[in-house]
Amino acid sequence: SSELTGSTEHGLRKRLGAEEMQEVTVCAVQTHPTWGEKEANMARAKELIADLEPGTVDFLVFPEMAFTGYVFNSEEEVAPFVEDRKGATYMFCRSVAQRLQCCVAAGYPEVDRTTRKPRYFNSMCVVDDRGELILNYRKCFLYETDKAWASKGMDGFQTFVFRGITVAVGICMDLNPDEFDFDKDTFALASFCRAREAKLLLFCTNWLMDKSGGLHNYWCWRLKPVVSREMHLVAANRVGDERGISFAGESCILSMAEPAIVAAADKKSAQVVLARLTVTAPKPAPVYMAP
């Protein structure tokens, strides 16, 4: 299974045919935010990762709606907290990415003012190690709580490439069938990951506590199309209670090859989950210099 200790060395690779093995360190940050206290939540999140050293992480993931809280009952209620795609959450991720020299993803409530009436989205920004915004993803499948204020993302699931690795993204309900219509279930997000040959799925979530337990088993089932294939789920969830809703925690890194839990958090506390993984990536094309 994957190694859990030691820091990554960027570019540490082993050649294997047309591909090469590459070691990466992934990190899921499990938070306990306070509703509506964006700046305080950001400060606490930075404290959680303060001990991480530059160059020791490749991918860092924060939860869905990471710094605002999750439960908003109307557009009017969420309006004071929405951001454009280069707002406060982007600036936070940029600062972290530049300090740690890694890719950072975090969820936030987005406002799009390009239409006559501003539209709101449950979104996820992805920032590279230079601090550049490389992807702004809008949640495709909305949970009932989202529908009070958010529009559905219409651009579909997306991937990006960082350090030669193909990476997919998703937000919480995206892992379920749209509208919970299991009769028409295609395991859409996992099927997309398989088609794109993604090696990582960065998953921002505010997954709710339920009585059944077995959260990791459920996520493995929802990733059925990539079971026995080389892919890892990097899931950042939150903990705590908010406006009558309890959140499940258990942020984790799952290897789909077995499948197996590589590393996981508990159900109660804010914490950082780290794992060192080995993934295959295409070999860089040779560069030919003119004589």
mmCIF file of C-alpha atoms in Angstrom:
data_model
loop_
_atom_site.group_PDB
_atom_site.id
_atom_site.type_symbol
_atom_site.label_atom_id
_atom_site.label_comp_id
_atom_site.label_asym_id
_atom_site.label_seq_id
_atom_site.Cartn_x
_atom_site.Cartn_y
_atom_site.Cartn_z
ATOM 1 C CA SER A 1 0.000 0.000 0.000
ATOM 2 C CA SER A 2 1.005 3.650 -0.049
ATOM 3 C CA GLU A 3 3.653 5.023 2.261
ATOM 4 C CA LEU A 4 2.311 7.275 5.006
ATOM 5 C CA THR A 5 5.510 8.882 6.242
ATOM 6 C CA GLY A 6 8.311 10.994 4.913
ATOM 7 C CA SER A 7 8.289 14.143 2.854
ATOM 8 C CA THR A 8 7.982 14.200 -0.911
ATOM 9 C CA GLU A 9 10.836 15.201 -3.175
ATOM 10 C CA HIS A 10 9.452 16.859 -6.288
ATOM 11 C CA GLY A 11 10.601 15.041 -9.384
ATOM 12 C CA LEU A 12 11.470 11.793 -7.563
ATOM 13 C CA ARG A 13 10.564 9.374 -10.347
ATOM 14 C CA LYS A 14 11.114 5.818 -11.547
ATOM 15 C CA ARG A 15 10.785 5.106 -15.252
ATOM 16 C CA LEU A 16 8.249 2.494 -16.336
ATOM 17 C CA GLY A 17 7.700 2.068 -20.080
ATOM 18 C CA ALA A 18 5.824 5.048 -21.521
ATOM 19 C CA GLU A 19 5.011 6.213 -17.992
ATOM 20 C CA GLU A 20 6.981 6.840 -14.852
ATOM 21 C CA MET A 21 6.303 6.387 -11.178
ATOM 22 C CA GLN A 22 6.032 9.639 -9.269
ATOM 23 C CA GLU A 23 5.801 10.118 -5.525
ATOM 24 C CA VAL A 24 3.419 12.810 -4.290
ATOM 25 C CA THR A 25 2.217 13.884 -0.884
ATOM 26 C CA VAL A 26 -1.460 14.744 -0.518
ATOM 27 C CA CYS A 27 -3.162 16.500 2.384
ATOM 28 C CA ALA A 28 -6.820 16.774 3.389
ATOM 29 C CA VAL A 29 -7.577 19.506 5.930
ATOM 30 C CA GLN A 30 -10.542 18.746 8.197
ATOM 31 C CA THR A 31 -11.985 21.952 9.642
ATOM 32 C CA HIS A 32 -14.513 23.027 12.272
ATOM 33 C CA PRO A 33 -15.739 26.396 10.986
ATOM 34 C CA THR A 34 -18.109 28.818 12.686
ATOM 35 C CA TRP A 35 -21.034 29.940 10.524
ATOM 36 C CA GLY A 36 -20.507 33.359 8.957
ATOM 37 C CA GLU A 37 -17.092 34.056 10.524
ATOM 38 C CA LYS A 38 -15.003 33.918 7.363
ATOM 39 C CA GLU A 39 -11.863 35.670 8.578
ATOM 40 C CA ALA A 40 -11.728 33.741 11.861
ATOM 41 C CA ASN A 41 -12.270 30.456 10.014
ATOM 42 C CA MET A 42 -9.417 31.283 7.634
ATOM 43 C CA ALA A 43 -7.145 32.102 10.557
ATOM 44 C CA ARG A 44 -7.921 28.769 12.239
ATOM 45 C CA ALA A 45 -7.349 26.903 8.972
ATOM 46 C CA LYS A 46 -3.922 28.508 8.619
ATOM 47 C CA GLU A 47 -3.092 27.450 12.175
ATOM 48 C CA LEU A 48 -3.945 23.847 11.279
ATOM 49 C CA ILE A 49 -1.354 23.804 8.497
ATOM 50 C CA ALA A 50 1.235 26.029 10.168
ATOM 51 C CA ASP A 51 3.607 23.109 10.789
ATOM 52 C CA LEU A 52 3.719 22.065 7.140
ATOM 53 C CA GLU A 53 7.044 22.954 5.564
ATOM 54 C CA PRO A 54 7.474 24.328 2.030
ATOM 55 C CA GLY A 55 8.105 21.572 -0.499
ATOM 56 C CA THR A 56 6.644 18.760 1.637
ATOM 57 C CA VAL A 57 3.162 18.701 0.073
ATOM 58 C CA ASP A 58 1.992 18.493 -3.544
ATOM 59 C CA PHE A 59 -1.807 18.704 -3.163
ATOM 60 C CA LEU A 60 -3.690 20.344 -0.275
ATOM 61 C CA VAL A 61 -7.504 20.176 -0.076
ATOM 62 C CA PHE A 62 -9.909 22.123 2.154
ATOM 63 C CA PRO A 63 -13.640 21.320 2.535
ATOM 64 C CA GLU A 64 -16.646 22.557 0.593
ATOM 65 C CA MET A 65 -17.736 26.099 1.578
ATOM 66 C CA ALA A 66 -14.577 26.006 3.633
ATOM 67 C CA PHE A 67 -14.670 29.355 5.422
ATOM 68 C CA THR A 68 -18.282 30.571 5.455
ATOM 69 C CA GLY A 69 -20.274 27.699 6.880
ATOM 70 C CA TYR A 70 -22.624 25.620 4.768
ATOM 71 C CA VAL A 71 -26.277 26.121 5.703
ATOM 72 C CA PHE A 72 -27.797 29.174 4.014
ATOM 73 C CA ASN A 73 -31.556 29.383 3.605
ATOM 74 C CA SER A 74 -31.847 31.939 0.806
ATOM 75 C CA GLU A 75 -29.937 34.028 -1.713
ATOM 76 C CA GLU A 76 -30.370 37.010 0.599
ATOM 77 C CA GLU A 77 -28.751 35.133 3.471
ATOM 78 C CA VAL A 78 -25.689 34.013 1.511
ATOM 79 C CA ALA A 79 -25.269 37.337 -0.323
ATOM 80 C CA PRO A 80 -22.918 38.947 2.268
ATOM 81 C CA PHE A 81 -20.540 35.996 1.936
ATOM 82 C CA VAL A 82 -20.337 35.377 -1.819
ATOM 83 C CA GLU A 83 -17.097 36.080 -3.711
ATOM 84 C CA ASP A 84 -16.029 36.373 -7.287
ATOM 85 C CA ARG A 85 -13.566 33.767 -8.482
ATOM 86 C CA LYS A 86 -10.605 35.827 -7.343
ATOM 87 C CA GLY A 87 -12.020 36.857 -3.991
ATOM 88 C CA ALA A 88 -11.011 36.081 -0.417
ATOM 89 C CA THR A 89 -10.895 32.288 -0.807
ATOM 90 C CA TYR A 90 -8.694 32.561 -3.881
ATOM 91 C CA MET A 91 -6.364 34.951 -2.031
ATOM 92 C CA PHE A 92 -6.193 32.538 0.916
ATOM 93 C CA CYS A 93 -5.379 29.601 -1.365
ATOM 94 C CA ARG A 94 -2.837 31.699 -3.250
ATOM 95 C CA SER A 95 -1.007 32.544 -0.028
ATOM 96 C CA VAL A 96 -0.935 28.906 1.091
ATOM 97 C CA ALA A 97 0.082 27.597 -2.340
ATOM 98 C CA GLN A 98 2.961 30.032 -2.648
ATOM 99 C CA ARG A 99 4.213 29.333 0.878
ATOM 100 C CA LEU A 100 4.067 25.540 0.586
ATOM 101 C CA GLN A 101 4.862 25.375 -3.147
ATOM 102 C CA CYS A 102 1.875 23.117 -3.825
ATOM 103 C CA CYS A 103 -1.563 22.937 -5.435
ATOM 104 C CA VAL A 104 -4.404 24.097 -3.151
ATOM 105 C CA ALA A 105 -8.168 23.534 -3.545
ATOM 106 C CA ALA A 106 -10.999 24.969 -1.423
ATOM 107 C CA GLY A 107 -14.750 25.403 -1.683
ATOM 108 C CA TYR A 108 -16.547 28.766 -1.538
ATOM 109 C CA PRO A 109 -19.843 30.492 -2.490
ATOM 110 C CA GLU A 110 -19.271 32.169 -5.855
ATOM 111 C CA VAL A 111 -21.106 35.105 -7.415
ATOM 112 C CA ASP A 112 -21.204 35.533 -11.183
ATOM 113 C CA ARG A 113 -22.121 39.116 -12.049
ATOM 114 C CA THR A 114 -21.893 38.699 -15.847
ATOM 115 C CA THR A 115 -25.644 38.093 -16.098
ATOM 116 C CA ARG A 116 -28.404 40.661 -15.574
ATOM 117 C CA LYS A 117 -29.284 39.072 -12.238
ATOM 118 C CA PRO A 118 -26.199 37.853 -10.335
ATOM 119 C CA ARG A 119 -26.048 34.068 -10.038
ATOM 120 C CA TYR A 120 -24.596 32.159 -7.122
ATOM 121 C CA PHE A 121 -22.730 28.846 -7.298
ATOM 122 C CA ASN A 122 -21.300 26.354 -4.828
ATOM 123 C CA SER A 123 -17.780 26.426 -6.270
ATOM 124 C CA MET A 124 -14.223 25.214 -5.783
ATOM 125 C CA CYS A 125 -11.098 27.129 -6.656
ATOM 126 C CA VAL A 126 -7.853 25.361 -7.527
ATOM 127 C CA VAL A 127 -4.590 27.304 -7.329
ATOM 128 C CA ASP A 128 -1.158 26.156 -8.483
ATOM 129 C CA ASP A 129 2.208 26.590 -6.770
ATOM 130 C CA ARG A 130 2.739 29.986 -8.436
ATOM 131 C CA GLY A 131 -0.552 31.224 -7.008
ATOM 132 C CA GLU A 132 -2.347 31.122 -10.359
ATOM 133 C CA LEU A 133 -6.023 30.139 -10.537
ATOM 134 C CA ILE A 134 -5.950 27.050 -12.769
ATOM 135 C CA LEU A 135 -9.546 25.888 -12.291
ATOM 136 C CA ASN A 136 -12.810 27.291 -10.976
ATOM 137 C CA TYR A 137 -15.264 24.388 -10.747
ATOM 138 C CA ARG A 138 -19.001 24.790 -10.077
ATOM 139 C CA LYS A 139 -20.861 21.963 -8.317
ATOM 140 C CA CYS A 140 -22.908 20.025 -10.872
ATOM 141 C CA PHE A 141 -25.282 18.057 -8.625
ATOM 142 C CA LEU A 142 -26.962 20.174 -5.950
ATOM 143 C CA TYR A 143 -27.995 18.923 -2.517
ATOM 144 C CA GLU A 144 -31.297 20.211 -1.105
ATOM 145 C CA THR A 145 -29.455 22.743 1.100
ATOM 146 C CA ASP A 146 -27.685 24.186 -1.966
ATOM 147 C CA LYS A 147 -30.938 24.685 -3.846
ATOM 148 C CA ALA A 148 -32.008 27.469 -1.468
ATOM 149 C CA TRP A 149 -29.424 29.767 -3.070
ATOM 150 C CA ALA A 150 -27.138 28.117 -5.646
ATOM 151 C CA SER A 151 -27.456 27.589 -9.385
ATOM 152 C CA LYS A 152 -26.373 24.316 -10.909
ATOM 153 C CA GLY A 153 -22.931 24.261 -12.518
ATOM 154 C CA MET A 154 -23.432 23.637 -16.233
ATOM 155 C CA ASP A 155 -19.831 23.096 -17.368
ATOM 156 C CA GLY A 156 -19.703 19.441 -16.335
ATOM 157 C CA PHE A 157 -16.987 17.637 -14.426
ATOM 158 C CA GLN A 158 -13.443 18.809 -15.043
ATOM 159 C CA THR A 159 -9.804 17.774 -14.783
ATOM 160 C CA PHE A 160 -6.500 19.599 -14.710
ATOM 161 C CA VAL A 161 -2.859 18.524 -14.880
ATOM 162 C CA PHE A 162 -0.359 19.434 -12.167
ATOM 163 C CA ARG A 163 3.208 18.091 -12.034
ATOM 164 C CA GLY A 164 2.295 15.695 -14.820
ATOM 165 C CA ILE A 165 -0.635 14.151 -12.924
ATOM 166 C CA THR A 166 -4.205 14.196 -14.237
ATOM 167 C CA VAL A 167 -6.488 15.344 -11.424
ATOM 168 C CA ALA A 168 -10.301 15.374 -11.263
ATOM 169 C CA VAL A 169 -12.363 17.465 -8.853
ATOM 170 C CA GLY A 170 -15.765 17.108 -7.214
ATOM 171 C CA ILE A 171 -17.919 18.685 -4.522
ATOM 172 C CA CYS A 172 -19.923 16.537 -2.098
ATOM 173 C CA MET A 173 -23.261 15.700 -3.807
ATOM 174 C CA ASP A 174 -21.379 15.245 -7.107
ATOM 175 C CA LEU A 175 -20.494 11.761 -5.852
ATOM 176 C CA ASN A 176 -24.194 10.811 -5.697
ATOM 177 C CA PRO A 177 -26.661 10.455 -8.578
ATOM 178 C CA ASP A 178 -28.148 13.791 -9.623
ATOM 179 C CA GLU A 179 -31.326 14.419 -7.590
ATOM 180 C CA PHE A 180 -30.604 11.087 -5.802
ATOM 181 C CA ASP A 181 -32.183 9.344 -8.822
ATOM 182 C CA PHE A 182 -30.644 5.908 -8.292
ATOM 183 C CA ASP A 183 -32.841 4.440 -11.061
ATOM 184 C CA LYS A 184 -30.794 6.424 -13.578
ATOM 185 C CA ASP A 185 -27.514 6.064 -11.715
ATOM 186 C CA THR A 186 -24.411 6.045 -13.933
ATOM 187 C CA PHE A 187 -21.833 6.675 -11.176
ATOM 188 C CA ALA A 188 -21.261 9.854 -13.159
ATOM 189 C CA LEU A 189 -18.282 11.380 -11.350
ATOM 190 C CA ALA A 190 -16.413 8.078 -11.017
ATOM 191 C CA SER A 191 -17.177 7.191 -14.641
ATOM 192 C CA PHE A 192 -15.752 10.562 -15.664
ATOM 193 C CA CYS A 193 -12.602 9.891 -13.607
ATOM 194 C CA ARG A 194 -12.196 6.535 -15.345
ATOM 195 C CA ALA A 195 -12.695 8.002 -18.824
ATOM 196 C CA ARG A 196 -10.143 10.752 -18.165
ATOM 197 C CA GLU A 197 -7.727 8.311 -16.453
ATOM 198 C CA ALA A 198 -7.495 10.641 -13.461
ATOM 199 C CA LYS A 199 -4.965 9.574 -10.837
ATOM 200 C CA LEU A 200 -6.391 11.783 -8.085
ATOM 201 C CA LEU A 201 -9.868 13.029 -7.214
ATOM 202 C CA LEU A 202 -9.742 16.150 -5.037
ATOM 203 C CA PHE A 203 -13.041 16.138 -3.146
ATOM 204 C CA CYS A 204 -14.295 19.140 -1.161
ATOM 205 C CA THR A 205 -17.246 18.099 0.969
ATOM 206 C CA ASN A 206 -19.535 19.017 3.841
ATOM 207 C CA TRP A 207 -20.824 15.461 4.210
ATOM 208 C CA LEU A 208 -23.535 15.095 6.830
ATOM 209 C CA MET A 209 -23.488 12.704 9.758
ATOM 210 C CA ASP A 210 -25.907 9.807 9.434
ATOM 211 C CA LYS A 211 -26.815 6.844 11.612
ATOM 212 C CA SER A 212 -25.591 4.150 9.240
ATOM 213 C CA GLY A 213 -21.876 4.842 9.660
ATOM 214 C CA GLY A 214 -19.632 3.303 7.049
ATOM 215 C CA LEU A 215 -18.883 6.590 5.294
ATOM 216 C CA HIS A 216 -15.689 5.313 3.649
ATOM 217 C CA ASN A 217 -17.475 2.181 2.432
ATOM 218 C CA TYR A 218 -20.173 4.369 0.897
ATOM 219 C CA TRP A 219 -17.615 6.550 -0.886
ATOM 220 C CA CYS A 220 -15.880 3.420 -2.207
ATOM 221 C CA TRP A 221 -19.210 2.188 -3.565
ATOM 222 C CA ARG A 222 -19.852 5.524 -5.265
ATOM 223 C CA LEU A 223 -16.414 5.193 -6.893
ATOM 224 C CA LYS A 224 -17.198 1.696 -8.191
ATOM 225 C CA PRO A 225 -16.082 2.403 -11.805
ATOM 226 C CA VAL A 226 -12.515 3.085 -10.610
ATOM 227 C CA VAL A 227 -12.237 0.246 -8.082
ATOM 228 C CA SER A 228 -9.202 -1.927 -8.954
ATOM 229 C CA ARG A 229 -7.692 0.974 -10.891
ATOM 230 C CA GLU A 230 -4.924 3.320 -9.861
ATOM 231 C CA MET A 231 -6.719 6.322 -8.407
ATOM 232 C CA HIS A 232 -6.806 7.990 -4.999
ATOM 233 C CA LEU A 233 -9.614 9.994 -3.418
ATOM 234 C CA VAL A 234 -8.440 12.966 -1.350
ATOM 235 C CA ALA A 235 -11.531 13.967 0.632
ATOM 236 C CA ALA A 236 -11.639 17.011 2.934
ATOM 237 C CA ASN A 237 -14.748 17.136 5.134
ATOM 238 C CA ARG A 238 -15.694 19.273 8.130
ATOM 239 C CA VAL A 239 -16.868 18.456 11.650
ATOM 240 C CA GLY A 240 -19.215 20.082 14.131
ATOM 241 C CA ASP A 241 -22.838 21.185 14.228
ATOM 242 C CA GLU A 242 -24.385 24.069 12.320
ATOM 243 C CA ARG A 243 -27.983 25.273 12.405
ATOM 244 C CA GLY A 244 -29.308 21.855 13.406
ATOM 245 C CA ILE A 245 -27.082 19.825 11.056
ATOM 246 C CA SER A 246 -24.143 17.642 12.143
ATOM 247 C CA PHE A 247 -21.186 16.944 9.897
ATOM 248 C CA ALA A 248 -19.414 13.605 9.645
ATOM 249 C CA GLY A 249 -15.697 14.401 9.563
ATOM 250 C CA GLU A 250 -13.678 11.309 8.585
ATOM 251 C CA SER A 251 -11.668 13.177 5.948
ATOM 252 C CA CYS A 252 -9.480 10.642 4.220
ATOM 253 C CA ILE A 253 -7.217 9.452 1.466
ATOM 254 C CA LEU A 254 -8.608 6.290 -0.157
ATOM 255 C CA SER A 255 -6.736 4.072 -2.589
ATOM 256 C CA MET A 256 -9.153 2.625 -5.129
ATOM 257 C CA ALA A 257 -6.776 -0.125 -6.321
ATOM 258 C CA GLU A 258 -7.649 -2.419 -3.383
ATOM 259 C CA PRO A 259 -9.734 -0.406 -2.265
ATOM 260 C CA ALA A 260 -8.224 0.645 1.088
ATOM 261 C CA ILE A 261 -8.043 3.518 3.551
ATOM 262 C CA VAL A 262 -4.566 5.028 3.332
ATOM 263 C CA ALA A 263 -5.138 7.640 6.040
ATOM 264 C CA ALA A 264 -8.198 9.080 7.784
ATOM 265 C CA ALA A 265 -9.324 11.620 10.363
ATOM 266 C CA ASP A 266 -11.764 11.085 13.210
ATOM 267 C CA LYS A 267 -15.370 12.277 13.412
ATOM 268 C CA LYS A 268 -14.893 15.046 15.960
ATOM 269 C CA SER A 269 -11.840 17.267 15.577
ATOM 270 C CA ALA A 270 -10.167 19.663 13.173
ATOM 271 C CA GLN A 271 -6.978 18.042 11.902
ATOM 272 C CA VAL A 272 -4.689 17.410 8.943
ATOM 273 C CA VAL A 273 -4.552 14.077 7.100
ATOM 274 C CA LEU A 274 -1.346 13.401 5.145
ATOM 275 C CA ALA A 275 -0.288 10.540 2.906
ATOM 276 C CA ARG A 276 2.570 9.878 0.538
ATOM 277 C CA LEU A 277 1.426 8.145 -2.639
ATOM 278 C CA THR A 278 3.025 6.646 -5.710
ATOM 279 C CA VAL A 279 1.245 7.432 -8.974
ATOM 280 C CA THR A 280 2.066 6.905 -12.634
ATOM 281 C CA ALA A 281 2.298 9.866 -14.946
ATOM 282 C CA PRO A 282 3.210 10.184 -18.641
ATOM 283 C CA LYS A 283 6.904 10.688 -19.266
ATOM 284 C CA PRO A 284 7.724 14.204 -20.408
ATOM 285 C CA ALA A 285 8.206 14.497 -24.157
ATOM 286 C CA PRO A 286 11.884 14.754 -25.151
ATOM 287 C CA VAL A 287 13.142 18.209 -26.041
ATOM 288 C CA TYR A 288 15.262 18.336 -29.183
ATOM 289 C CA MET A 289 17.710 21.196 -29.476
ATOM 290 C CA ALA A 290 18.774 22.486 -32.870
ATOM 291 C CA PRO A 291 22.547 22.075 -33.466
#
